[in-house]
Short mmCIF file of C-alpha atoms in Angstrom, two decimals:
data_model
loop_
_atom_site.label_atom_id
_atom_site.label_comp_id
_atom_site.label_asym_id
_atom_site.label_seq_id
_atom_site.Cartn_x
_atom_site.Cartn_y
_atom_site.Cartn_z
CA UNK A 629 0.65 -18.20 -6.88
CA UNK A 630 -1.62 -15.38 -8.09
CA UNK A 631 0.10 -12.09 -8.87
CA UNK A 632 -1.63 -10.24 -6.04
CA UNK A 633 -0.48 -12.81 -3.45
CA UNK A 634 3.02 -12.76 -4.92
CA UNK A 635 3.19 -8.98 -4.58
CA UNK A 636 1.93 -8.98 -1.01
CA UNK A 637 4.35 -11.70 0.05
CA UNK A 638 7.26 -9.86 -1.60
CA UNK A 639 6.70 -6.55 0.15
CA UNK A 640 8.82 -7.21 3.25
CA UNK A 641 11.77 -8.27 1.13
CA UNK A 642 11.28 -5.19 -1.01
CA UNK A 643 11.44 -2.76 1.93
CA UNK A 644 14.54 -4.51 3.28
CA UNK A 645 16.41 -3.63 0.09
CA UNK A 646 15.57 0.04 -0.23
CA UNK A 647 16.60 3.15 1.65
CA UNK A 648 13.51 4.90 2.96
CA UNK A 649 12.40 7.15 5.80
CA UNK A 650 9.61 6.87 8.34
CA UNK A 651 7.18 9.10 6.46
CA UNK A 652 7.59 7.14 3.22
CA UNK A 653 7.30 3.84 5.08
CA UNK A 654 3.92 4.92 6.47
CA UNK A 655 2.73 5.99 3.01
CA UNK A 656 3.86 2.66 1.55
CA UNK A 657 2.17 0.64 4.28
CA UNK A 658 -1.17 2.41 3.87
CA UNK A 659 -0.98 2.00 0.10
CA UNK A 660 -0.25 -1.73 0.45
CA UNK A 661 -3.26 -2.12 2.76
CA UNK A 662 -5.42 -0.37 0.18
CA UNK A 663 -4.19 -2.60 -2.63
CA UNK A 664 -4.74 -5.67 -0.46
CA UNK A 665 -8.34 -4.56 0.04
CA UNK A 666 -9.05 -3.59 -3.58
CA UNK A 667 -6.92 -6.05 -5.54
CA UNK A 668 -6.50 -5.67 -9.29
CA UNK A 669 -9.36 -3.93 -11.14
CA UNK A 670 -11.90 -6.13 -12.92
CA UNK A 671 -14.61 -5.50 -15.49
CA UNK A 672 -17.15 -5.43 -12.65
CA UNK A 673 -15.93 -1.90 -11.96
CA UNK A 674 -17.65 0.70 -14.15
CA UNK A 675 -14.34 2.42 -14.91
CA UNK A 676 -12.90 -0.88 -16.20
CA UNK A 677 -16.02 -2.15 -17.95
CA UNK A 678 -14.37 -2.39 -21.36
CA UNK A 679 -10.81 -3.30 -20.32
CA UNK A 680 -9.82 -6.64 -18.82
CA UNK A 681 -6.37 -7.29 -17.37
CA UNK A 682 -7.00 -11.03 -16.90
CA UNK A 683 -4.81 -12.21 -19.76
CA UNK A 684 -1.75 -10.21 -18.72
CA UNK A 685 -2.13 -10.92 -14.98
CA UNK A 686 -1.69 -14.64 -15.65
CA UNK A 687 2.01 -14.15 -16.42
CA UNK A 688 4.58 -15.12 -13.78
CA UNK A 689 6.13 -11.67 -13.41
CA UNK A 690 9.47 -11.00 -11.79
CA UNK A 691 8.74 -8.32 -9.18
CA UNK A 692 12.40 -7.32 -8.71
CA UNK A 693 13.91 -7.85 -12.15
CA UNK A 694 17.65 -8.25 -12.54
CA UNK A 695 19.12 -6.25 -15.35
CA UNK A 696 19.27 -8.40 -18.45
CA UNK A 697 21.66 -7.92 -21.34
CA UNK A 698 23.99 -4.94 -21.47
CA UNK A 699 22.43 -2.06 -23.36
CA UNK A 700 24.59 0.06 -25.64
CA UNK A 701 23.69 3.45 -27.07
CA UNK A 702 23.37 1.91 -30.55
CA UNK A 703 20.67 -0.44 -29.20
CA UNK A 704 18.39 2.35 -27.99
CA UNK A 705 19.37 5.48 -29.92
CA UNK A 706 16.33 5.15 -32.17
CA UNK A 707 14.00 5.65 -29.19
CA UNK A 708 15.47 9.01 -28.18
CA UNK A 709 14.45 12.31 -29.69
CA UNK A 710 18.05 12.82 -30.76
CA UNK A 711 17.61 15.72 -33.19
CA UNK A 712 17.77 18.19 -30.30
CA UNK A 713 19.80 18.54 -27.12
CA UNK A 714 17.84 17.28 -24.12
CA UNK A 715 18.22 16.27 -20.51
CA UNK A 716 17.69 12.52 -20.13
CA UNK A 717 16.67 10.32 -17.21
CA UNK A 718 17.01 6.72 -18.40
CA UNK A 719 16.16 3.50 -16.58
CA UNK A 720 16.94 -0.07 -17.63
CA UNK A 721 14.86 -2.77 -15.95
CA UNK A 722 13.89 -0.22 -13.29
CA UNK A 723 17.48 0.78 -12.51
CA UNK A 724 19.12 4.09 -13.33
CA UNK A 725 21.48 4.16 -16.29
CA UNK A 726 24.16 6.80 -15.74
CA UNK A 727 25.70 5.90 -19.10
CA UNK A 728 22.63 6.95 -21.09
CA UNK A 729 21.38 9.78 -18.85
CA UNK A 730 22.13 13.48 -18.66
CA UNK A 731 20.82 14.91 -15.39
CA UNK A 732 21.40 18.28 -13.74
CA UNK A 733 21.29 20.19 -10.45
CA UNK A 734 22.14 23.58 -11.95
CA UNK A 735 19.42 25.97 -10.76
CA UNK A 736 16.86 23.14 -11.02
CA UNK A 737 16.77 19.39 -10.43
CA UNK A 738 16.44 16.68 -13.06
CA UNK A 739 17.44 13.54 -11.20
CA UNK A 740 16.21 10.34 -9.52
CA UNK A 741 13.23 9.59 -7.36
CA UNK A 742 15.45 7.46 -5.10
CA UNK A 743 17.53 10.56 -4.33
CA UNK A 744 14.43 12.56 -3.50
CA UNK A 745 13.12 9.82 -1.22
CA UNK A 746 16.37 9.33 0.70
CA UNK A 747 18.26 12.64 0.86
CA UNK A 748 17.51 15.27 3.48
CA UNK A 749 17.76 18.26 1.12
CA UNK A 750 14.75 17.00 -0.87
CA UNK A 751 12.67 16.17 2.21
CA UNK A 752 10.62 19.44 2.30
CA UNK A 753 9.53 19.00 -1.33
CA UNK A 754 8.72 15.32 -0.85
CA UNK A 755 6.64 16.05 2.24
CA UNK A 756 4.75 18.78 0.41
CA UNK A 757 4.08 17.00 -2.89
CA UNK A 758 4.73 13.25 -2.93
CA UNK A 759 1.49 11.25 -3.06
CA UNK A 760 -0.60 14.37 -2.47
CA UNK A 761 -2.67 14.36 -5.68
CA UNK A 762 -2.65 10.67 -6.64
CA UNK A 763 -5.96 8.94 -5.99
CA UNK A 764 -5.63 5.78 -3.95
CA UNK A 765 -7.21 3.39 -6.42
CA UNK A 766 -6.04 -0.15 -7.15
CA UNK A 767 -2.98 0.31 -9.31
CA UNK A 768 -1.89 3.70 -8.00
CA UNK A 769 -1.80 2.19 -4.52
CA UNK A 770 0.26 -0.73 -5.84
CA UNK A 771 2.76 1.68 -7.37
CA UNK A 772 2.94 3.76 -4.18
CA UNK A 773 3.72 0.66 -2.13
CA UNK A 774 6.49 -0.57 -4.43
CA UNK A 775 7.96 2.67 -5.76
CA UNK A 776 11.74 2.63 -5.73
CA UNK A 777 12.83 4.59 -8.78
CA UNK A 778 11.70 7.11 -11.34
CA UNK A 779 12.31 10.70 -12.36
CA UNK A 780 12.32 13.63 -9.95
CA UNK A 781 12.01 17.03 -11.61
CA UNK A 782 11.87 20.23 -9.57
CA UNK A 783 11.88 23.59 -11.34
CA UNK A 784 12.07 26.57 -8.91
CA UNK A 785 10.43 29.94 -9.53
CA UNK A 786 10.99 32.01 -12.66
CA UNK A 787 13.00 29.45 -14.64
CA UNK A 788 12.44 28.46 -18.25
CA UNK A 789 14.20 25.18 -18.88
CA UNK A 790 15.98 25.62 -22.19
CA UNK A 791 16.15 21.93 -23.14
CA UNK A 792 13.33 19.37 -23.13
CA UNK A 793 13.58 16.54 -20.60
CA UNK A 794 13.27 12.92 -21.74
CA UNK A 795 12.15 10.21 -19.31
CA UNK A 796 12.71 6.77 -20.81
CA UNK A 797 12.21 3.34 -19.25
CA UNK A 798 13.76 0.37 -21.09
CA UNK A 799 13.05 -3.27 -20.26
CA UNK A 800 15.49 -5.96 -21.44
CA UNK A 801 13.49 -8.90 -20.09
CA UNK A 802 15.94 -11.53 -18.90
CA UNK A 803 13.06 -13.01 -16.90
CA UNK A 804 10.09 -14.81 -18.57
CA UNK A 805 7.96 -11.82 -17.61
CA UNK A 806 8.81 -8.50 -15.94
CA UNK A 807 6.76 -6.04 -13.92
CA UNK A 808 7.99 -2.52 -13.19
CA UNK A 809 6.60 0.30 -11.02
CA UNK A 810 8.12 3.64 -12.19
CA UNK A 811 7.15 6.76 -10.25
CA UNK A 812 7.69 10.34 -11.43
CA UNK A 813 7.29 13.53 -9.40
CA UNK A 814 7.33 16.81 -11.32
CA UNK A 815 7.09 20.13 -9.48
CA UNK A 816 7.07 23.32 -11.56
CA UNK A 817 6.96 26.39 -9.38
CA UNK A 818 5.60 29.87 -10.05
CA UNK A 819 6.19 31.39 -13.49
CA UNK A 820 8.40 28.52 -14.72
CA UNK A 821 8.26 26.53 -17.96
CA UNK A 822 9.31 22.98 -18.85
CA UNK A 823 8.83 20.48 -21.69
CA UNK A 824 8.87 16.74 -20.98
CA UNK A 825 8.88 13.67 -23.25
CA UNK A 826 8.10 10.25 -21.73
CA UNK A 827 8.49 6.79 -23.24
CA UNK A 828 8.38 3.16 -22.06
CA UNK A 829 10.11 0.70 -24.39
CA UNK A 830 10.59 -3.06 -24.19
CA UNK A 831 13.70 -4.52 -25.82
CA UNK A 832 12.58 -8.12 -25.31
CA UNK A 833 10.15 -10.69 -26.68
CA UNK A 834 9.09 -11.56 -23.12
CA UNK A 835 5.98 -10.15 -21.46
CA UNK A 836 6.28 -6.77 -19.73
CA UNK A 837 3.81 -4.94 -17.50
CA UNK A 838 4.61 -1.35 -16.52
CA UNK A 839 2.45 0.27 -13.84
CA UNK A 840 3.42 3.95 -13.88
CA UNK A 841 2.37 6.86 -11.69
CA UNK A 842 3.27 10.47 -12.48
CA UNK A 843 2.34 13.46 -10.31
CA UNK A 844 2.60 16.93 -11.85
CA UNK A 845 2.26 20.11 -9.79
CA UNK A 846 2.01 23.36 -11.76
CA UNK A 847 2.15 26.46 -9.55
CA UNK A 848 0.79 29.92 -10.36
CA UNK A 849 1.56 30.98 -13.96
CA UNK A 850 3.58 27.81 -14.64
CA UNK A 851 3.61 26.13 -18.07
CA UNK A 852 4.10 22.40 -18.63
CA UNK A 853 4.17 20.70 -22.05
CA UNK A 854 4.09 16.90 -21.63
CA UNK A 855 4.36 14.37 -24.47
CA UNK A 856 3.78 10.63 -24.03
CA UNK A 857 4.95 8.36 -26.86
CA UNK A 858 3.53 4.81 -26.63
CA UNK A 859 4.78 2.58 -29.43
CA UNK A 860 5.91 -0.63 -27.73
CA UNK A 861 6.10 -4.28 -28.81
CA UNK A 862 3.00 -6.47 -28.88
CA UNK A 863 4.08 -8.28 -25.70
CA UNK A 864 4.32 -5.11 -23.58
CA UNK A 865 1.41 -3.70 -21.57
CA UNK A 866 1.22 -0.33 -19.87
CA UNK A 867 -0.99 1.22 -17.20
CA UNK A 868 -0.18 4.94 -17.05
CA UNK A 869 -1.66 6.93 -14.15
CA UNK A 870 -1.01 10.68 -14.45
CA UNK A 871 -2.29 13.26 -11.97
CA UNK A 872 -2.02 17.01 -12.60
CA UNK A 873 -2.64 19.67 -9.95
CA UNK A 874 -2.83 23.23 -11.33
CA UNK A 875 -2.82 26.60 -9.64
CA UNK A 876 -4.04 29.98 -10.96
CA UNK A 877 -3.00 31.10 -14.46
CA UNK A 878 -1.12 27.88 -15.16
CA UNK A 879 -1.20 26.03 -18.49
CA UNK A 880 -0.62 22.28 -18.69
CA UNK A 881 -0.85 20.33 -21.94
CA UNK A 882 -0.56 16.53 -22.17
CA UNK A 883 -0.35 14.90 -25.60
CA UNK A 884 -0.63 11.09 -25.69
CA UNK A 885 0.34 9.18 -28.83
CA UNK A 886 -0.63 5.49 -28.63
CA UNK A 887 0.60 3.35 -31.54
CA UNK A 888 1.75 0.04 -30.07
CA UNK A 889 1.72 -2.42 -27.21
CA UNK A 890 -0.62 -5.15 -26.05
CA UNK A 891 -2.95 -3.48 -23.55
CA UNK A 892 -2.53 0.22 -22.84
CA UNK A 893 -4.57 2.05 -20.20
CA UNK A 894 -4.10 5.80 -19.78
CA UNK A 895 -5.66 7.39 -16.69
CA UNK A 896 -5.20 11.15 -17.02
CA UNK A 897 -6.59 13.31 -14.20
CA UNK A 898 -6.55 17.12 -14.01
CA UNK A 899 -7.50 19.10 -10.90
CA UNK A 900 -7.89 22.86 -11.26
CA UNK A 901 -7.26 24.68 -7.99
CA UNK A 902 -7.35 28.35 -8.96
CA UNK A 903 -8.71 30.76 -11.54
CA UNK A 904 -7.73 31.36 -15.19
CA UNK A 905 -6.32 27.85 -15.61
CA UNK A 906 -6.01 26.14 -18.98
CA UNK A 907 -5.89 22.33 -19.19
CA UNK A 908 -5.19 20.70 -22.57
CA UNK A 909 -5.60 16.95 -23.18
CA UNK A 910 -5.00 15.63 -26.68
CA UNK A 911 -4.26 12.22 -28.14
CA UNK A 912 -3.88 10.13 -31.28
CA UNK A 913 -4.41 6.36 -31.25
CA UNK A 914 -3.59 4.14 -34.24
CA UNK A 915 -3.67 0.41 -33.53
CA UNK A 916 -4.21 -2.90 -35.30
CA UNK A 917 -4.22 -6.66 -34.68
CA UNK A 918 -5.65 -7.37 -31.23
CA UNK A 919 -4.19 -4.28 -29.60
CA UNK A 920 -6.24 -2.49 -26.95
CA UNK A 921 -5.95 1.18 -25.92
CA UNK A 922 -8.13 2.73 -23.20
CA UNK A 923 -8.11 6.49 -22.52
CA UNK A 924 -9.76 7.55 -19.25
CA UNK A 925 -9.67 11.30 -18.65
CA UNK A 926 -10.95 13.53 -15.87
CA UNK A 927 -10.94 17.33 -15.66
CA UNK A 928 -12.22 18.68 -12.36
CA UNK A 929 -13.18 22.37 -12.59
CA UNK A 930 -13.23 23.64 -9.01
CA UNK A 931 -12.94 27.43 -9.32
CA UNK A 932 -14.30 30.00 -11.83
CA UNK A 933 -12.91 31.39 -15.10
CA UNK A 934 -11.04 28.29 -16.26
CA UNK A 935 -10.82 26.33 -19.49
CA UNK A 936 -10.21 22.76 -20.58
CA UNK A 937 -9.79 21.38 -24.09
CA UNK A 938 -9.87 17.68 -24.97
CA UNK A 939 -9.36 16.33 -28.49
CA UNK A 940 -8.77 12.59 -29.03
CA UNK A 941 -8.54 10.90 -32.42
CA UNK A 942 -8.61 7.12 -32.92
CA UNK A 943 -7.92 4.92 -35.96
CA UNK A 944 -8.65 1.21 -35.42
CA UNK A 945 -7.82 -1.61 -37.82
CA UNK A 946 -8.27 -5.40 -37.85
CA UNK A 947 -9.53 -6.67 -34.44
CA UNK A 948 -8.21 -3.80 -32.33
CA UNK A 949 -10.26 -2.22 -29.56
CA UNK A 950 -10.37 1.35 -28.36
CA UNK A 951 -11.96 2.92 -25.30
CA UNK A 952 -12.52 6.60 -24.57
CA UNK A 953 -14.14 7.66 -21.31
CA UNK A 954 -13.81 11.41 -20.84
CA UNK A 955 -15.32 13.04 -17.79
CA UNK A 956 -15.64 16.76 -17.04
CA UNK A 957 -16.87 17.86 -13.61
CA UNK A 958 -17.84 21.51 -13.08
CA UNK A 959 -18.45 22.42 -9.45
CA UNK A 960 -21.07 24.98 -8.37
CA UNK A 961 -18.38 27.60 -7.69
CA UNK A 962 -16.76 27.12 -11.10
CA UNK A 963 -18.77 29.76 -12.98
CA UNK A 964 -17.57 31.04 -16.37
CA UNK A 965 -16.03 27.66 -17.14
CA UNK A 966 -15.28 26.84 -20.79
CA UNK A 967 -14.94 23.09 -21.23
CA UNK A 968 -14.59 21.42 -24.65
CA UNK A 969 -14.38 17.69 -25.24
CA UNK A 970 -14.25 15.89 -28.60
CA UNK A 971 -13.57 12.25 -29.50
CA UNK A 972 -13.52 11.20 -33.17
CA UNK A 973 -12.90 7.64 -34.34
CA UNK A 974 -12.37 5.84 -37.65
CA UNK A 975 -12.95 2.09 -37.89
CA UNK A 976 -10.84 0.87 -40.78
CA UNK A 977 -12.01 -2.72 -40.30
CA UNK A 978 -15.55 -3.94 -39.63
CA UNK A 979 -14.06 -6.16 -36.89
CA UNK A 980 -12.54 -3.26 -34.95
CA UNK A 981 -14.34 -1.89 -31.88
CA UNK A 982 -14.57 1.47 -30.13
CA UNK A 983 -16.37 2.08 -26.83
CA UNK A 984 -16.87 5.81 -26.23
CA UNK A 985 -18.42 7.49 -23.22
CA UNK A 986 -18.10 11.30 -23.02
CA UNK A 987 -19.45 12.66 -19.73
CA UNK A 988 -20.34 16.08 -18.33
CA UNK A 989 -21.32 16.74 -14.71
CA UNK A 990 -22.23 20.42 -14.40
CA UNK A 991 -23.34 22.02 -11.15
CA UNK A 992 -22.76 25.64 -12.22
CA UNK A 993 -25.26 27.65 -14.30
CA UNK A 994 -23.02 30.14 -16.14
CA UNK A 995 -20.76 27.90 -18.21
CA UNK A 996 -19.92 27.00 -21.79
CA UNK A 997 -19.49 23.25 -22.00
CA UNK A 998 -19.69 20.88 -24.95
CA UNK A 999 -18.83 17.32 -25.76
CA UNK A 1000 -19.09 15.20 -28.86
CA UNK A 1001 -18.21 11.80 -30.23
CA UNK A 1002 -18.18 10.41 -33.77
CA UNK A 1003 -17.55 6.90 -35.07
CA UNK A 1004 -17.33 6.16 -38.77
CA UNK A 1005 -15.26 5.11 -41.77
CA UNK A 1006 -13.14 7.01 -44.25
CA UNK A 1007 -15.08 9.16 -46.71
CA UNK A 1008 -15.34 7.13 -49.93
CA UNK A 1009 -16.20 10.23 -51.95
CA UNK A 1010 -13.07 12.04 -50.74
CA UNK A 1011 -10.97 8.98 -51.51
CA UNK A 1012 -12.48 8.70 -55.00
CA UNK A 1013 -11.84 12.42 -55.57
CA UNK A 1014 -8.14 11.96 -54.73
CA UNK A 1015 -7.85 8.92 -57.01
CA UNK A 1016 -9.39 10.96 -59.84
CA UNK A 1017 -6.47 13.35 -59.46
CA UNK A 1018 -3.76 10.72 -59.67
CA UNK A 1019 -3.23 9.90 -56.01
CA UNK A 1020 -3.08 6.11 -55.52
CA UNK A 1021 -5.67 4.64 -53.18
CA UNK A 1022 -3.12 3.60 -50.54
CA UNK A 1023 -1.55 7.08 -50.36
CA UNK A 1024 -4.99 8.67 -50.47
CA UNK A 1025 -6.11 6.70 -47.44
CA UNK A 1026 -2.94 7.75 -45.64
CA UNK A 1027 -3.45 11.42 -46.47
CA UNK A 1028 -7.04 11.32 -45.23
CA UNK A 1029 -5.92 9.74 -41.97
CA UNK A 1030 -3.15 12.30 -41.56
CA UNK A 1031 -5.67 15.07 -42.07
CA UNK A 1032 -7.94 13.39 -39.53
CA UNK A 1033 -5.18 13.46 -36.88
CA UNK A 1034 -3.88 16.93 -37.72
CA UNK A 1035 -5.93 18.83 -35.12
CA UNK A 1036 -3.83 17.06 -32.48
CA UNK A 1037 -0.47 17.29 -34.26
CA UNK A 1038 -0.76 21.01 -34.95
CA UNK A 1039 -0.59 21.82 -31.22
CA UNK A 1040 2.72 19.96 -30.65
CA UNK A 1041 5.22 22.69 -29.73
CA UNK A 1042 8.51 20.78 -30.15
CA UNK A 1043 9.24 20.52 -33.90
CA UNK A 1044 11.42 17.43 -33.47
CA UNK A 1045 8.66 15.65 -31.56
CA UNK A 1046 6.13 16.62 -34.22
CA UNK A 1047 8.44 15.25 -36.91
CA UNK A 1048 8.93 12.00 -34.99
CA UNK A 1049 5.20 11.53 -34.46
CA UNK A 1050 4.50 12.29 -38.12
CA UNK A 1051 6.97 9.57 -39.13
CA UNK A 1052 5.48 7.09 -36.65
CA UNK A 1053 2.01 7.73 -38.05
CA UNK A 1054 3.28 7.29 -41.61
CA UNK A 1055 4.98 4.02 -40.63
CA UNK A 1056 1.84 2.85 -38.84
CA UNK A 1057 -0.29 3.61 -41.89
CA UNK A 1058 2.36 2.12 -44.20
CA UNK A 1059 2.53 5.18 -46.43
CA UNK A 1060 5.20 7.63 -47.53
CA UNK A 1061 3.69 11.07 -47.13
CA UNK A 1062 6.77 13.04 -48.12
CA UNK A 1063 6.09 16.09 -45.96
CA UNK A 1064 5.46 17.11 -42.34
CA UNK A 1065 2.05 18.29 -41.28
#
């Protein structure tokens, strides 16, 4: 049975095993109808021209995975940012792990999506925000239909959350192949501030496909710092759909670090609904083998006096493939917009591939917009210069690549996250730098 047919036939059984309300049932049903009509995306679609899911869709995924082996803290400690105190929302095979989590309801909520969907006290927030910014495309609709668990974060007005929040999904893979549908809803109200770290990690040699949807709502003068760490095993694939809705004077920054996995697709969408908004999208990709990472970004400037800054760096080795499709839309009313987009790539191997497509759609006449894309190799002259001064070739290459990625790393605001990413890059490049950038 094809995966689409298996999902459609499993839906009734899925709804019988979850606690939901009438409004959510209607949202699920409409989403399932949309997925039935659209199916999985193919390369015939312009947005998926360079990314095929055919190989991973052939797996016989378990739609409702049973939890596999027991997970102890020692098994997963390495995947936490453990140098600082944080709130944690941890899921194992799609189910909440109270043992590994640290949630809170003191002045703000860091808890479970299932609680938000089922409990009356969360109903007003759910009705106002859930599924209100997510586009009903193929895989977002699939997630909406099958959502059962994820993180629910609600920060009321005038609160600065003192500890970062970690959202981590582990997969143990007792089944031959596992498919999960995490859903996160993050609401940050007026003049509040939060930092979030998200990771999806497979603990198995079996195939894993995670189809994630995250909705972020940043109210007036809110600040959200979001960090995505993607460094999974070669049998794990990820489709990450993130939607950000910003109001006046808000600042939202999303940093995406893609170092591992089989096929990774990041759909990052920003919608600016107010003036004096700042949207920041940055990423570093370092892959090898036959790994594939696809970054699709959208920033929609709707009102005047707003800014957006995109900076994506890619390093591709062996037969790896990268995709960057960045789109900026400036509506007629969005005068005085300042939109910057840059994508720089290094092909370490002559068999590596990058497909880049920066796009600007400008309907206003008083704007400052720019985009650029470069594809090349490491500077041989710079490498020779470093060797002349006693730096071995291997370390010299690593230093050059670190310098190449530094424009992204320098804007990371959590020192412990910056240190972790620096180490991951050093490990990925197989060098010992000996200092933090």
